[in-house]
Every structure is written in C-alpha cells, then in structure tokens.
Coordinates of C-alpha atoms and ligand atoms in Angstrom, one line a residue:
X1 CA 0.1 0.0 0.1
X2 CA 1.1 3.7 -0.1
X3 CA 4.7 4.3 0.8
X4 CA 6.3 7.7 1.8
X5 CA 10.1 8.7 1.4
X6 CA 11.7 11.9 2.0
X7 CA 15.3 12.9 1.9
X8 CA 17.6 15.9 2.7
X9 CA 21.2 15.7 2.4
X10 CA 24.4 15.9 0.4
X11 CA 23.8 12.9 -1.8
X12 CA 22.0 13.3 -5.2
X13 CA 18.7 13.8 -3.9
X14 CA 16.6 12.5 -6.8
X15 CA 18.5 9.2 -6.9
X16 CA 18.5 8.8 -3.1
X17 CA 14.8 9.4 -2.9
X18 CA 13.7 7.2 -5.9
X19 CA 16.1 4.5 -4.4
X20 CA 14.3 4.7 -0.9
X21 CA 10.8 4.7 -2.7
X22 CA 11.9 1.7 -4.7
X23 CA 12.3 -0.4 -1.5
X24 CA 8.6 0.5 -0.7
X25 CA 7.6 -1.0 -4.2
X26 CA 6.8 -4.5 -2.4
X27 CA 4.0 -2.8 -0.4
X28 CA 2.0 -2.7 -3.7
X29 CA 1.1 0.5 -5.7
X30 CA -0.3 1.8 -8.9
X31 CA 1.3 5.1 -9.4
X32 CA 4.2 7.2 -7.9
X33 CA 5.5 10.7 -7.7
X34 CA 8.3 12.9 -6.4
X35 CA 8.6 16.6 -5.6
X36 CA 11.3 18.9 -4.5
X37 CA 12.8 22.3 -4.3
X38 CA 15.6 23.4 -6.5
X39 CA 16.8 27.1 -7.0
X40 CA 13.8 28.4 -5.4
X41 CA 11.4 26.4 -7.7
X42 CA 9.1 23.6 -6.9
X43 CA 9.7 20.8 -9.4
X44 CA 7.9 17.4 -9.7
X45 CA 7.3 14.3 -11.7
X46 CA 4.4 11.9 -11.4
X47 CA 3.5 8.6 -13.3
X48 CA 1.0 5.9 -13.4
X49 CA 2.6 2.3 -13.1
X50 CA 6.2 1.4 -12.0
X51 CA 8.7 3.7 -10.3
X52 CA 11.2 2.8 -13.1
X53 CA 8.9 5.0 -15.5
X54 CA 9.1 7.9 -13.3
X55 CA 12.9 7.2 -12.9
X56 CA 13.4 7.0 -16.7
X57 CA 11.5 10.4 -17.2
X58 CA 13.5 12.3 -14.3
X59 CA 16.7 11.1 -15.9
X60 CA 15.9 12.2 -19.3
X61 CA 14.7 15.6 -18.2
X62 CA 17.7 15.9 -15.9
X63 CA 15.6 16.8 -12.8
X64 CA 17.7 18.2 -10.0
X65 CA 16.4 18.7 -6.4
X66 CA 18.0 20.0 -3.1
X67 CA 15.2 18.4 -1.0
X68 CA 12.7 15.9 -1.9
X69 CA 9.5 14.1 -0.8
X70 CA 7.9 11.2 -2.7
X71 CA 5.3 8.5 -2.5
X72 CA 3.9 5.3 -4.0
X73 CA 0.1 5.4 -4.3
X74 CA -2.2 2.7 -3.9
X75 CA -5.5 4.2 -5.3
X76 CA -8.5 4.7 -2.7
X77 CA -10.2 7.9 -3.7
X78 CA -9.9 8.3 -7.5
X79 CA -8.4 6.0 -10.2
X80 CA -4.7 5.5 -10.6
X81 CA -3.9 8.7 -12.9
X82 CA -1.2 11.4 -12.7
X83 CA -3.6 13.8 -11.6
X84 CA -4.4 11.7 -8.6
X85 CA -0.9 10.6 -7.9
X86 CA 0.9 12.3 -4.9
X87 CA 2.5 14.8 -4.4
X88 CA -0.3 17.3 -4.3
X89 CA 0.3 21.1 -4.4
X90 CA -1.6 24.2 -3.2
X91 CA -2.7 26.5 -5.8
X92 CA 0.4 28.6 -5.9
X93 CA 2.5 25.4 -6.2
X94 CA 4.6 26.7 -3.1
X95 CA 3.6 23.6 -1.0
X96 CA 3.8 19.9 -1.9
X97 CA 2.4 17.0 0.3
X98 CA 2.2 13.4 0.1
X99 CA -0.1 11.3 2.4
X100 CA -0.7 7.6 3.5
X101 CA -4.0 7.0 5.0
X102 CA -7.6 8.3 4.6
X103 CA -9.1 11.5 5.3
X104 CA -12.6 10.7 6.3
X105 CA -14.1 14.1 6.3
X106 CA -12.6 15.2 2.9
X107 CA -16.1 16.0 1.3
X108 CA -16.9 18.5 4.1
X109 CA -13.2 19.9 3.9
X110 CA -13.4 20.3 0.1
X111 CA -16.8 22.0 0.1
X112 CA -15.3 24.6 2.5
X113 CA -12.3 25.1 0.5
X114 CA -14.2 25.5 -2.7
X115 CA -16.3 28.1 -1.2
X116 CA -12.9 30.0 -0.7
X117 CA -12.1 29.7 -4.3
X118 CA -9.7 26.9 -4.1
X119 CA -9.2 25.0 -7.3
X120 CA -9.0 21.0 -7.1
X121 CA -6.9 19.1 -9.6
X122 CA -7.5 15.4 -8.3
X123 CA -10.2 13.3 -6.9
X124 CA -8.2 12.4 -4.0
X125 CA -9.0 12.9 -0.3
X126 CA -5.4 13.9 0.2
X127 CA -5.6 17.2 -1.8
X128 CA -7.7 18.8 0.9
X129 CA -4.9 18.6 3.2
X130 CA -2.5 20.6 1.1
X131 CA -5.1 23.4 0.4
X132 CA -6.1 23.4 4.0
X133 CA -2.5 24.1 5.3
X134 CA -2.1 26.6 2.5
X135 CA -5.2 28.4 3.6
X136 CA -4.0 28.7 7.2
X137 CA -0.3 29.6 6.2
X138 CA 0.7 33.0 7.5
X139 CA 4.3 32.7 7.2
X140 CA 5.0 30.0 9.8
X141 CA 4.6 26.6 8.2
X142 CA 4.7 24.5 11.4
X143 CA 1.9 26.6 12.9
X144 CA -0.2 26.2 9.7
X145 CA 0.3 22.5 9.8
X146 CA -0.5 22.4 13.6
X147 CA -3.7 24.5 13.0
X148 CA -4.6 22.1 10.2
X149 CA -4.4 18.7 12.0
X150 CA -7.3 19.1 14.4
X151 CA -9.6 19.7 11.4
X152 CA -8.6 16.3 9.8
X153 CA -10.7 13.2 10.5
X154 CA -9.0 9.7 9.7
X155 CA -5.6 8.2 9.6
X156 CA -2.6 9.9 8.0
X157 CA 1.2 10.0 7.6
X158 CA 2.2 13.2 5.9
X159 CA 5.4 14.5 4.5
X160 CA 5.5 18.0 3.1
X161 CA 7.9 20.8 1.9
X162 CA 7.5 24.6 1.3
X163 CA 9.2 27.0 -1.1
X164 CA 9.8 29.3 1.7
X165 CA 11.4 26.6 3.8
X166 CA 13.9 24.9 1.3
X167 CA 15.9 23.3 3.8
X168 CA 13.3 21.3 5.8
X169 CA 10.7 18.4 5.5
X170 CA 7.8 18.4 8.0
X171 CA 6.6 14.9 8.8
X172 CA 3.3 13.9 10.7
X173 CA 2.1 10.6 12.0
X174 CA -1.5 10.2 13.0
X175 CA -2.5 6.4 13.2
X176 CA -0.3 5.7 10.2
X177 CA 3.3 5.0 10.7
X178 CA 6.0 7.4 9.9
X179 CA 9.9 7.4 11.0
X180 CA 12.6 9.8 10.9
X181 CA 15.8 8.1 9.7
X182 CA 19.1 9.7 10.8
X183 CA 22.3 9.5 8.9
X184 CA 25.6 11.4 8.9
X185 CA 24.7 14.8 7.8
X186 CA 21.6 13.6 6.2
X187 CA 18.1 12.9 7.2
X188 CA 15.2 10.8 5.8
X189 CA 11.6 10.3 6.4
X190 CA 9.8 6.9 5.6
X191 CA 6.6 5.3 6.4
X192 CA 8.5 1.8 6.5
X193 CA 11.8 0.9 8.0
X194 CA 12.6 -1.2 5.1
X195 CA 13.3 2.0 2.9
X196 CA 16.1 3.0 5.2
X197 CA 18.1 -0.1 4.4
X198 CA 21.4 0.9 3.4
X199 CA 21.1 4.4 4.3
X200 CA 19.8 5.6 7.7
X201 CA 21.9 4.3 10.8
X202 CA 19.4 5.2 13.5
X203 CA 15.6 5.7 13.5
X204 CA 12.8 7.6 15.4
X205 CA 9.3 6.5 15.4
X206 CA 6.7 9.2 15.4
X207 CA 3.9 8.5 18.0
X208 CA 0.4 9.2 16.7
X209 CA -0.2 12.8 16.8
X210 CA 3.4 13.9 16.7
X211 CA 5.0 16.2 14.1
X212 CA 8.7 16.1 13.0
X213 CA 10.5 19.2 11.5
X214 CA 13.5 17.4 9.8
X215 CA 16.7 19.4 8.6
X216 CA 19.9 18.2 7.0
X217 CA 21.7 18.2 10.4
X218 CA 18.8 17.7 12.9
X219 CA 15.5 17.3 13.8
X220 CA 12.7 18.5 16.3
X221 CA 9.8 16.7 17.3
X222 CA 6.6 18.2 18.7
X223 CA 3.4 16.9 20.3
X224 CA 0.0 18.0 19.0
X225 CA 0.1 20.9 21.5
X226 CA 3.3 22.1 19.6
X227 CA 5.3 21.4 22.7
X228 CA 8.8 20.0 21.9
X229 CA 9.1 16.2 22.6
X230 CA 12.6 14.6 23.3
X231 CA 12.9 11.1 21.9
X232 CA 15.6 8.6 21.9
X233 CA 16.6 7.3 18.4
X234 CA 17.2 3.7 18.1
X235 CA 20.1 1.7 16.0
X236 CA 18.4 0.3 12.9
X237 CA 18.4 -3.5 13.1
X238 CA 19.6 -5.2 9.8
X239 CA 20.4 -1.9 8.1
X240 CA 22.8 -3.5 5.7
X241 CA 20.5 -6.2 4.7
X242 CA 19.8 -5.8 0.9
X243 CA 17.5 -8.2 -0.5
X244 CA 17.7 -9.9 -3.8
X245 CA 15.7 -12.5 -5.9
X246 CA 18.9 -14.6 -6.1
X247 CA 18.5 -17.3 -8.7
X248 CA 14.7 -17.2 -8.5
X249 CA 12.5 -15.7 -11.1
X250 CA 10.4 -14.1 -8.4
X251 CA 10.7 -13.1 -4.9
X252 CA 7.5 -15.2 -4.2
X253 CA 9.1 -18.4 -5.3
X254 CA 12.5 -17.6 -3.4
X255 CA 10.4 -17.1 -0.3
X256 CA 8.4 -20.3 -0.8
X257 CA 11.9 -22.0 -1.0
X258 CA 13.2 -20.2 2.0
X259 CA 10.5 -22.0 4.3
X260 CA 12.5 -24.7 5.8
X261 CA 15.0 -22.2 6.9
X262 CA 12.4 -19.8 8.1
X263 CA 10.8 -22.6 10.2
X264 CA 14.1 -23.5 11.7
X265 CA 14.7 -20.1 12.7
X266 CA 11.3 -19.6 14.2
X267 CA 11.9 -22.7 16.3
X268 CA 15.6 -21.9 17.0
X269 CA 16.3 -21.8 20.8
X270 CA 12.7 -21.7 21.6
X271 CA 12.3 -25.5 22.3
X272 CA 13.1 -26.8 25.8
X273 CA 13.3 -30.6 25.0
X274 CA 13.9 -31.8 28.4
X275 CA 10.8 -30.6 29.6
X276 CA 8.8 -30.8 26.5
X277 CA 7.9 -27.1 26.4
X278 CA 8.7 -23.8 24.7
X279 CA 10.2 -20.5 25.9
X280 CA 10.2 -17.0 24.2
X281 CA 12.9 -14.6 25.4
X282 CA 10.6 -11.9 24.3
X283 CA 7.6 -12.9 26.3
X284 CA 7.5 -10.3 29.0
X285 CA 4.5 -11.5 30.8
X286 CA 4.4 -13.1 34.2
X287 CA 4.0 -17.0 34.1
X288 CA 1.1 -16.4 36.8
X289 CA -0.8 -14.2 34.2
X290 CA -0.3 -16.9 31.5
X291 CA -1.5 -19.5 34.0
X292 CA -4.6 -17.4 34.5
X293 CA -5.6 -17.1 30.9
X294 CA -9.1 -18.3 30.6
X295 CA -10.0 -17.3 27.1
X296 CA -8.0 -16.2 24.1
X297 CA -9.0 -13.9 21.1
X298 CA -6.9 -13.8 18.1
X299 CA -7.1 -10.9 15.7
X300 CA -5.8 -10.9 12.2
X301 CA -6.5 -10.3 8.5
X302 CA -5.7 -12.2 5.2
X303 CA -3.4 -14.9 5.4
X304 CA -2.5 -14.1 9.2
X305 CA -6.2 -14.9 9.8
X306 CA -5.9 -18.3 8.5
X307 CA -2.6 -18.8 10.7
X308 CA -4.9 -17.6 13.4
X309 CA -7.8 -20.1 12.5
X310 CA -5.2 -22.9 12.9
X311 CA -4.3 -21.4 16.3
X312 CA -7.7 -21.4 17.3
X313 CA -8.1 -25.2 16.7
X314 CA -4.8 -25.8 18.3
X315 CA -5.1 -23.6 21.4
X316 CA -8.6 -25.3 22.2
X317 CA -7.5 -28.9 21.5
X318 CA -4.1 -28.8 22.9
X319 CA -4.1 -26.1 25.7
X320 CA -7.8 -26.6 26.3
X321 CA -8.3 -22.8 26.4
X322 CA -11.4 -21.5 24.7
X323 CA -10.2 -19.5 21.8
X324 CA -11.8 -17.5 19.0
X325 CA -10.3 -16.1 16.0
X326 CA -11.6 -12.9 14.6
X327 CA -11.3 -11.0 11.3
X328 CA -9.8 -7.7 12.5
X329 CA -12.0 -5.5 10.1
X330 CA -15.2 -6.9 11.6
X331 CA -14.0 -7.1 15.3
X332 CA -13.0 -3.7 15.6
X333 CA -16.8 -2.5 15.2
X334 CA -18.2 -4.9 17.7
X335 CA -18.4 -4.1 21.3
X336 CA -16.9 -7.2 22.9
X337 CA -17.0 -8.3 26.4
X338 CA -13.6 -8.7 27.7
X339 CA -13.8 -10.7 31.0
X340 CA -10.6 -11.0 33.3
X341 CA -8.2 -13.6 32.0
X342 CA -8.8 -12.7 28.4
X343 CA -5.6 -12.8 26.4
X344 CA -5.4 -11.2 22.9
X345 CA -3.0 -12.5 20.3
X346 CA -2.5 -10.1 17.3
X347 CA -1.2 -11.8 14.3
X348 CA 0.3 -9.6 11.4
X349 CA 3.4 -10.3 9.1
X350 CA 3.9 -6.4 8.5
X351 CA 2.7 -5.2 12.0
X352 CA 1.0 -2.3 10.3
X353 CA -2.4 -3.7 9.1
X354 CA -4.6 -0.7 10.1
X355 CA -7.8 -3.0 11.0
X356 CA -5.6 -5.3 13.3
X357 CA -4.1 -2.4 14.9
X358 CA -7.3 -0.7 15.5
X359 CA -9.1 -3.8 16.9
X360 CA -6.0 -4.6 19.2
X361 CA -5.9 -1.0 20.4
X362 CA -9.5 -1.3 21.5
X363 CA -9.0 -4.5 23.3
X364 CA -5.9 -3.1 25.0
X365 CA -7.8 0.0 26.1
X366 CA -10.3 -2.5 27.6
X367 CA -7.7 -3.9 29.7
X368 CA -6.7 -6.9 27.9
X369 CA -3.0 -8.2 27.6
X370 CA -1.9 -8.3 24.0
X371 CA 0.8 -10.5 22.5
X372 CA 1.7 -9.9 19.1
X373 CA 3.1 -12.3 16.4
X374 CA 4.8 -10.2 13.9
X375 CA 7.7 -10.6 11.3
X376 CA 8.7 -7.0 11.2
X377 CA 10.8 -5.6 13.9
X378 CA 9.7 -2.4 15.5
X379 CA 6.5 -2.4 13.5
X380 CA 3.5 -0.7 15.1
X381 CA 1.9 -3.7 16.4
X382 CA 5.1 -5.2 17.6
X383 CA 5.7 -2.0 19.5
X384 CA 2.4 -1.4 21.0
X385 CA 1.9 -5.0 22.1
X386 CA 2.7 -6.1 25.7
X387 CA 5.1 -8.7 24.0
X388 CA 5.9 -9.7 20.6
X389 CA 6.9 -13.2 19.5
X390 CA 8.8 -12.4 16.2
X391 CA 8.7 -14.9 13.2
X392 CA 12.3 -14.4 12.4
X393 CA 11.4 -15.2 8.7
X394 CA 13.5 -12.4 7.1
X395 CA 11.8 -9.7 5.0
X396 CA 8.8 -10.9 2.8
X397 CA 8.8 -9.2 -0.4
X398 CA 6.1 -11.0 -2.4
X399 CA 2.8 -9.4 -1.7
X400 CA 1.2 -12.8 -1.3
X401 CA 2.4 -14.1 2.1
X402 CA 4.2 -17.6 2.2
X403 CA 7.1 -18.0 4.5
X404 CA 5.3 -15.8 7.0
X405 CA 2.2 -17.9 7.0
X406 CA 4.2 -21.2 7.8
X407 CA 6.3 -19.4 10.5
X408 CA 3.2 -17.9 12.1
X409 CA 1.8 -21.5 12.4
X410 CA 5.2 -22.6 13.9
X411 CA 5.2 -19.8 16.4
X412 CA 1.5 -20.5 17.4
X413 CA 2.3 -24.2 17.7
X414 CA 5.1 -23.1 20.2
X415 CA 2.9 -20.9 22.1
X416 CA 0.3 -23.4 22.4
X417 CA 2.6 -25.9 24.0
X418 CA 3.8 -23.4 26.4
X419 CA 0.3 -22.8 27.6
X420 CA -0.6 -26.4 27.4
X421 CA 2.4 -27.5 29.4
X422 CA 1.5 -24.9 32.1
X423 CA -1.7 -26.7 32.2
X424 CA -2.5 -30.3 31.8
X425 CA -0.2 -31.7 29.0
X426 CA 2.5 -34.1 30.3
X427 CA 6.0 -33.8 29.7
X428 CA 6.0 -36.9 27.5
X429 CA 3.2 -35.6 25.2
X430 CA 5.0 -32.2 25.0
X431 CA 8.3 -34.0 24.0
X432 CA 6.2 -35.8 21.3
X433 CA 4.7 -32.6 20.1
X434 CA 8.1 -30.8 20.0
X435 CA 9.8 -33.7 18.3
X436 CA 7.1 -33.7 15.6
X437 CA 7.2 -29.9 15.1
X438 CA 11.0 -30.0 14.8
X439 CA 10.5 -32.3 11.7
X440 CA 8.4 -29.9 9.9
X441 CA 11.1 -28.2 8.1
X442 CA 12.4 -31.3 6.6
X443 CA 8.6 -32.2 5.5
X444 CA 8.5 -28.8 3.7
X445 CA 11.8 -29.6 2.0
X446 CA 10.2 -32.9 0.8
X447 CA 7.3 -30.8 -0.9
X448 CA 9.8 -28.3 -2.3
X449 CA 11.5 -31.3 -3.9
X450 CA 8.5 -32.0 -5.9
X451 CA 8.3 -28.5 -7.4
X452 CA 8.7 -30.1 -10.8
X453 CA 5.8 -32.5 -10.6
X454 CA 3.8 -29.8 -9.1
X455 CA 4.5 -27.3 -12.1
X456 CA 3.3 -30.1 -14.6
X457 CA 0.0 -30.5 -12.6
X458 CA -0.3 -26.6 -12.6
X459 CA 0.0 -26.7 -16.5
X460 CA -2.6 -29.2 -16.8
X461 CA -5.3 -27.2 -14.7
X462 CA -4.0 -23.6 -15.6
X463 CA -6.9 -22.8 -17.9
X464 CA -9.7 -23.6 -15.4
X465 CA -11.5 -20.6 -14.2
X466 CA -13.0 -21.8 -11.0
X467 CA -11.5 -24.1 -8.2
X468 CA -12.7 -25.3 -4.9
X469 CA -10.2 -25.8 -2.0
X470 CA -11.5 -28.4 0.5
X471 CA -10.4 -29.5 3.9
X472 CA -11.7 -30.4 7.4
X473 CA -10.4 -29.5 10.8
X474 CA -6.9 -28.2 10.8
X475 CA -7.2 -28.4 6.8
X476 CA -10.1 -26.2 6.4
X477 CA -7.9 -23.0 7.2
X478 CA -5.3 -24.6 5.1
X479 CA -7.9 -25.0 2.2
X480 CA -8.8 -21.3 2.6
X481 CA -5.3 -20.3 2.5
X482 CA -4.6 -22.4 -0.6
X483 CA -7.5 -20.8 -2.3
X484 CA -6.4 -17.3 -1.4
X485 CA -2.9 -18.0 -2.9
X486 CA -4.7 -18.9 -6.2
X487 CA -7.0 -15.8 -6.2
X488 CA -4.1 -13.4 -5.1
X489 CA -1.4 -14.4 -7.7
X490 CA -3.2 -16.2 -10.6
X491 CA -6.5 -14.3 -10.4
X492 CA -8.7 -17.4 -10.3
X493 CA -11.7 -17.6 -8.6
X494 CA -11.0 -20.1 -5.9
X495 CA -13.2 -21.0 -2.9
X496 CA -11.8 -22.5 0.2
X497 CA -14.7 -24.5 2.0
X498 CA -15.0 -26.8 4.9
X499 CA -15.6 -30.0 2.9
X500 CA -18.6 -31.0 4.9
X501 CA -20.4 -27.9 3.7
X502 CA -20.2 -28.6 0.0
X503 CA -23.6 -30.5 0.1
X504 CA -25.3 -27.4 1.6
X505 CA -24.8 -25.3 -1.6
X506 CA -21.6 -25.0 -3.3
X507 CA -21.7 -28.5 -4.6
X508 CA -24.2 -27.1 -7.3
X509 CA -21.1 -25.4 -8.8
X510 CA -19.2 -28.8 -9.5
X511 CA -18.8 -29.9 -13.0
X512 CA -15.8 -31.3 -15.2
X513 CA -14.4 -27.9 -15.5
X514 CA -14.1 -27.0 -11.8
X515 CA -11.3 -28.9 -10.0
X516 CA -11.2 -29.5 -6.3
X517 CA -8.0 -29.3 -4.6
X518 CA -8.4 -31.6 -1.5
X519 CA -6.3 -31.2 1.5
X520 CA -6.8 -34.6 3.3
X521 CA -4.0 -34.6 5.7
X522 CA -6.2 -34.4 8.8
X523 CA -6.3 -38.0 9.9
X524 CA -9.1 -37.5 12.5
X525 CA -11.4 -36.8 9.6
X526 CA -9.9 -38.5 6.7
X527 CA -12.6 -41.1 6.3
X528 CA -15.1 -38.1 6.2
X529 CA -13.2 -36.1 3.6
X530 CA -13.1 -39.1 1.4
X531 CA -17.0 -39.3 1.4
X532 CA -17.0 -35.7 0.3
X533 CA -14.6 -36.1 -2.5
X534 CA -16.8 -39.0 -3.6
X535 CA -19.7 -36.8 -3.9
X536 CA -17.6 -34.3 -6.1
X537 CA -16.4 -37.4 -8.2
X538 CA -19.8 -38.3 -8.7
X539 CA -20.5 -34.9 -10.4
X540 CA -17.7 -35.0 -12.6
X541 CA -15.6 -32.7 -10.5
X542 CA -11.7 -33.4 -11.1
X543 CA -10.1 -34.0 -7.7
X544 CA -6.4 -32.9 -7.0
X545 CA -5.5 -34.4 -3.5
X546 CA -2.8 -33.1 -1.4
X547 CA -2.5 -36.5 0.7
X548 CA -0.3 -37.7 3.4
X549 CA 2.0 -40.6 2.3
X550 CA 0.4 -43.8 3.2
X551 CA -3.3 -42.6 2.9
X552 CA -5.4 -45.4 1.7
X553 CA -8.3 -45.0 -0.6
X554 CA -7.3 -41.5 -2.1
X555 CA -5.9 -43.1 -5.3
X556 CA -9.2 -44.3 -6.2
X557 CA -10.9 -41.2 -6.0
X558 CA -8.3 -38.3 -7.0
X559 CA -7.2 -37.5 -10.5
X560 CA -3.9 -36.2 -9.4
X561 CA -2.0 -36.6 -6.0
X562 CA 0.6 -34.4 -4.4
X563 CA 2.3 -36.6 -1.5
X564 CA 3.3 -34.9 1.5
X565 CA 5.0 -36.6 4.5
X566 CA 2.8 -38.0 7.2
X567 CA 2.9 -36.0 10.6
X568 CA 0.4 -35.0 13.3
X569 CA -2.8 -33.3 12.2
X570 CA -1.7 -30.0 13.7
X571 CA 1.3 -29.8 11.6
X572 CA 0.1 -31.4 8.3
X573 CA -1.3 -28.1 7.4
X574 CA 2.3 -26.8 6.8
X575 CA 3.6 -29.0 4.1
X576 CA 0.1 -29.1 2.5
X577 CA -0.1 -25.3 2.3
X578 CA 3.4 -25.1 0.8
X579 CA 1.9 -27.5 -1.9
X580 CA -0.7 -25.1 -2.4
X581 CA 1.7 -22.2 -2.7
X582 CA 3.6 -24.0 -5.3
X583 CA 0.6 -25.0 -7.2
X584 CA -0.7 -21.4 -7.4
X585 CA 2.7 -20.1 -8.2
X586 CA 3.2 -22.3 -11.1
X587 CA -0.6 -21.7 -12.4
X588 CA 0.2 -17.9 -12.2
X589 CA 3.5 -18.5 -14.0
X590 CA 1.5 -20.3 -16.7
X591 CA -1.2 -17.6 -17.1
X592 CA 1.6 -14.9 -17.1
X593 CA 0.1 -12.9 -14.1
X594 CA 2.3 -10.4 -12.1
X595 CA 3.2 -12.6 -9.2
X596 CA 5.3 -10.5 -6.8
X597 CA 3.1 -7.5 -7.0
X598 CA -0.3 -8.7 -8.0
X599 CA -2.8 -6.3 -9.5
X600 CA -4.9 -4.3 -6.9
X601 CA -3.1 -5.9 -3.9
X602 CA -0.9 -4.3 -1.2
X603 CA 1.5 -6.0 1.2
X604 CA 1.0 -3.5 4.1
X605 CA -2.7 -2.6 4.3
X606 CA -2.5 0.7 6.2
X607 CA -5.9 1.9 5.5
X608 CA -9.3 0.5 6.6
Ligands
LIG1 C1 -2.4 -7.9 2.7 C2 -1.6 -8.9 2.2 C3 -1.8 -10.2 2.8 C4 -1.7 -10.4 4.3 C5 -2.8 -9.3 4.8 C6 -2.6 -9.2 6.3 O1 -3.8 -8.3 2.1 O2 -1.5 -8.9 0.8 O3 -0.7 -11.1 2.3 O4 -2.1 -11.7 4.6 O5 -2.6 -7.9 4.3 O6 -1.3 -8.4 6.6 P1 -0.6 -8.7 7.8 O7 0.8 -7.9 7.5 O8 -1.3 -8.0 9.0 O9 -0.3 -10.3 8.2

C-alpha cells in the first residue's frame, strides 16, 4: 500500500529518494511521484505504473532537487492517474504534500475550500490537506500544519515541503506510521523501515499525533500542542540487509523455497526438549498471568487470519483454552465483552495492518493483555503490544504471504505448547509434540523437491477458471489459505470451504471444468473427507488431492495427487499449504500474471 519517502542531505537527492521509494515497491502501488525544491522552484514528476517509469523520465529531463518527498500510491479515492498521484500541491505550487491513509471528512473540507475559491486538480482525499494547510499559512509553516491537523478526521502520515522553507521537511503521523531516519549529515523520512535499508543508521518512530521538522543536520519533534518532545533514537536492526531475488525468477518463489530455513529459525532456541515445552525470550508476561488465561481472542486479516484459525483449533484442542479467531476489520466494530483472564493475540506479518491495529488498540484499552506475532521488527503492532513473538522469517517481499504464514503457524504451535504444558499436558506428550514440530522443516523440504511435478500439474489445470479447495479441521483454514494464494497471484476464482459444507450449496457449482483441491492430511477426519470427495467425483469434478504418504483410498478417487510426509494433524497443514503455494505459483506463471506485486493488492494494508 502507499509508501512515503523523503530525503534531505548531501547525496544526489533525486537518486536517493527514488532508491528509497523503490524499497517500498513491495507494499503494492499503482502510481508514484516525487516533488522537491531546487533554486527556489518547486519541481515534480508523477507517473502511473512502476517507479522505473518515473525514474526514466526524471533522468531524461535531468531533474535536480535539493530536498525531496515522494510517494507510491495505492488508489483509494480516485483511479490511478497522474492527477491523482501524489505529491499534491496548493494553488500557488509553493507547498507539496504526500499522504498515506484516509481523510474521512474530505468532502466537507473540500466544500469549505471550494467556497474559498480553491481549485482542485484531483479526486483524492489528500488534496484537501495541502489546500487546508496553505489556507492557514501566514508565514509560519509549522503553525499552519498544527492548525490544520485538528480539522482532519481519519488516519494519516504526511510529509510536506514549502518553497519558503527549502531546507526542511515536515512529517506528521496520526494512526499511520512514519519514522525519521538519521544518517551522517543527512536525514530521511519513511513510512516503512525497509526504505532505510543501506542508508539511515538510526531511527525515531513518531507516535500518533507527533510532528517532526527534519533538517539536514537535525530534527525537532512536537506533540499536538506544539510542545517539543524529546525522543531517543534507536539503532536500525539489519540496516545492511539488501534483499535480492538470487537465482529465483520471483521473490515469491524464493520465499516459498526459504521456508525450511524460516521454520528452523522460528523454532530456534525456543524449544526446551528436556521438559517438552517452549520458551520465548521476548515474552514479557508473568507466568502467573499466563496461567490465569481463561480465554483467547486472536485478531488478524488475510493470510494471518488463516494462521490464527489454525491457532484457534490448536489452542482449544491442545491447551484446552476457549479461543476465538476474529477478522480484525469486523471485530473492531463490535463491542466485545472482555472478561478478566482474556488474552489477545494479534497476528500480522507486517505489524502495520490498520484493522488489526485498531481492533487490538480497542482491546488493550479495555484492559486485555496483548501478545503480537509479527515478522517486522519495531512495526506498530510489535511496539504497542505487551510482548511480541517475532517470526524471524526475514523480510517478505512478495505481496502474497508464504513464509510468514508457515512461520506464524510454527510460532503459534510453540505458544500453544507453552500454555498446554503450564496446564494439563504431560512432559511426554509435550516432547512428542516438539519432536514432530522440529521435523516440519524437513517435511517442507520434501514438498519443495516435488516442485517440477507440481509445475506439471499446474500446467494441466491452469486454464480452469474456478476451483474449490476443501479441507476439514486443521485443513479447513489450510484450504482457505490455498484458495487465497490462487486468487491473489493467478487471479482465479477459488473458494476455500470446509468439505462437509459442500452439500449445503456449493456442490451445485461442481462440473468437469471446476477442479477441487482436497487437503486430506487431517487423519481424524480422513474418512469423512473421502466421502465428500466421492460426492464431488460423482458430479464429474476433477480432484487434486494433497494427501499424506500412506493414505489409503485416495488413489481411487483423486485424478492427481501431491504426496506430503505424514505427521500430526496440527502440523500437516504446513506442508499441505506449501504444496498449495507452489501450485498457485506455477498456475500464475503459466497464465503470465504479475506474481510479486499482483494487481490491486498491497502488502501492508494501512487503510481501513
Ligand atoms: C494484505 C496482504 C496479505 C496479508 C494481509 C494481512 O492483504 O496482501 O498477504 O495476509 O494483508 O497482513 P498482515 O501484515 O497483517 O499479516
């Protein structure tokens, strides 16, 4: 989703800014733009499509800037077009502004500004902000910004520059992240730490409501009352980590293949074999509080929601704690009852998903303890939670989540074990659980070795326009995740369903052109899903099974089978979804869709 980058310093400003902006490409966007000041003039370039298009044009026209702000836009208000791309300008083109988030009262503000004679050039909600600040400007930019902010309703991270202040960028954060990057004699602003890779050495996160005035050799931070705030900077972790695709054609494929390693690192130093339990160094919650947990609410969106769904099954079954997984965007508008002993787990790869952040803030305000499961260090959710259990999967660039999902399931498994061992689970049973969990990376390896066979299968089915993905128990969220992969990167209509529900309606859609991918690895319900698949076969529906080695009876039903190693029901979903990821990837490759940055999608969804 939208990304902001700003630069002021001695290096080539255009190059540095575009380089930083490119690091935000992975978030998903449909247009981009840069604006800056040079020799007292406000100059800019905006383009629809990839940043490289803008880069080529600014190179050709020889754009030079002394200070710059830039943005990647993921369209919300108004289609992707040059007019709607950021930065936006006031009528005199003295002020330029980029924005992440949504201004909810933009219509009222637009009407008010129109009455004052302001001319609008875009359909965006953002444009009202720049005109509003301009309208309030009486020679003191900071004062004008401060006066405008209380009039804005919604979420926003802003970066802005003014011709009268050619040596400063103002940054604002309000329920949308923005960080100040500190270098030597140079300063940066970005909405995502990844943009600082290889540049800034230290970082300061703005808290919601804070405003930063950034100059080449320093910065000042103010609260909403315009009082100066003193904040400590932090050293950037992994600042030198430059990520490349290596030998892989896409980041997505690379990340699929990184899963054995990512899983090992999620488990590393967290297993206590001797006692058959788990530990998390970052879990800063008293054991007595964990022992007192009577109910768990898991909040998440998208792929993380499916990982949470698996967590729901596991926590109830193994730790025997009533657990409910909730889609954050729905949950945030409920008025839930949070009795004492409620633990909230927020799962988010990016740690920035606006809905999950809002839902979890609400529960925190109601007094619940919140544990985050995140991949991105120092992300908003990770920082605001009482404790964060990091995935340690390494940065995930592909918009569709792969290695983060399987790592999420691994971390939830360990957390389940910890809670279960504090309750009734015996040491022996805990040891068996751990032993099996530690074999999962090898099981994933075994699936990856079948990549060629899965590619052949993908070619066979790539022309189908509708798919069902079926599973039962642990495989039900696995089926929904498998279907989501196919939707996201191959743009195919795929429905994930609990197999037992097919007869209540969806089976009407089955015919010879609608294949069913069946995740049959849940042994407890294995016989049941075989019957459900017989019903599909009876209606000429092709069946592709993802079955555990040694499963009997599936060969007679399925048209094609991807074999996965046999393991406990809780963990079988991991190799099964890896098979789904590969299948979706190769179908997408066959159909020629954009895989790493699929159309319309964003990696980090920072708006509602
Ligand atoms: C977007 C991404 C998905 C992701 C979801 C939740 O839709 O494209 O891959 O699962 O957001 O993101 P989170 O960062 O909270 O896990």
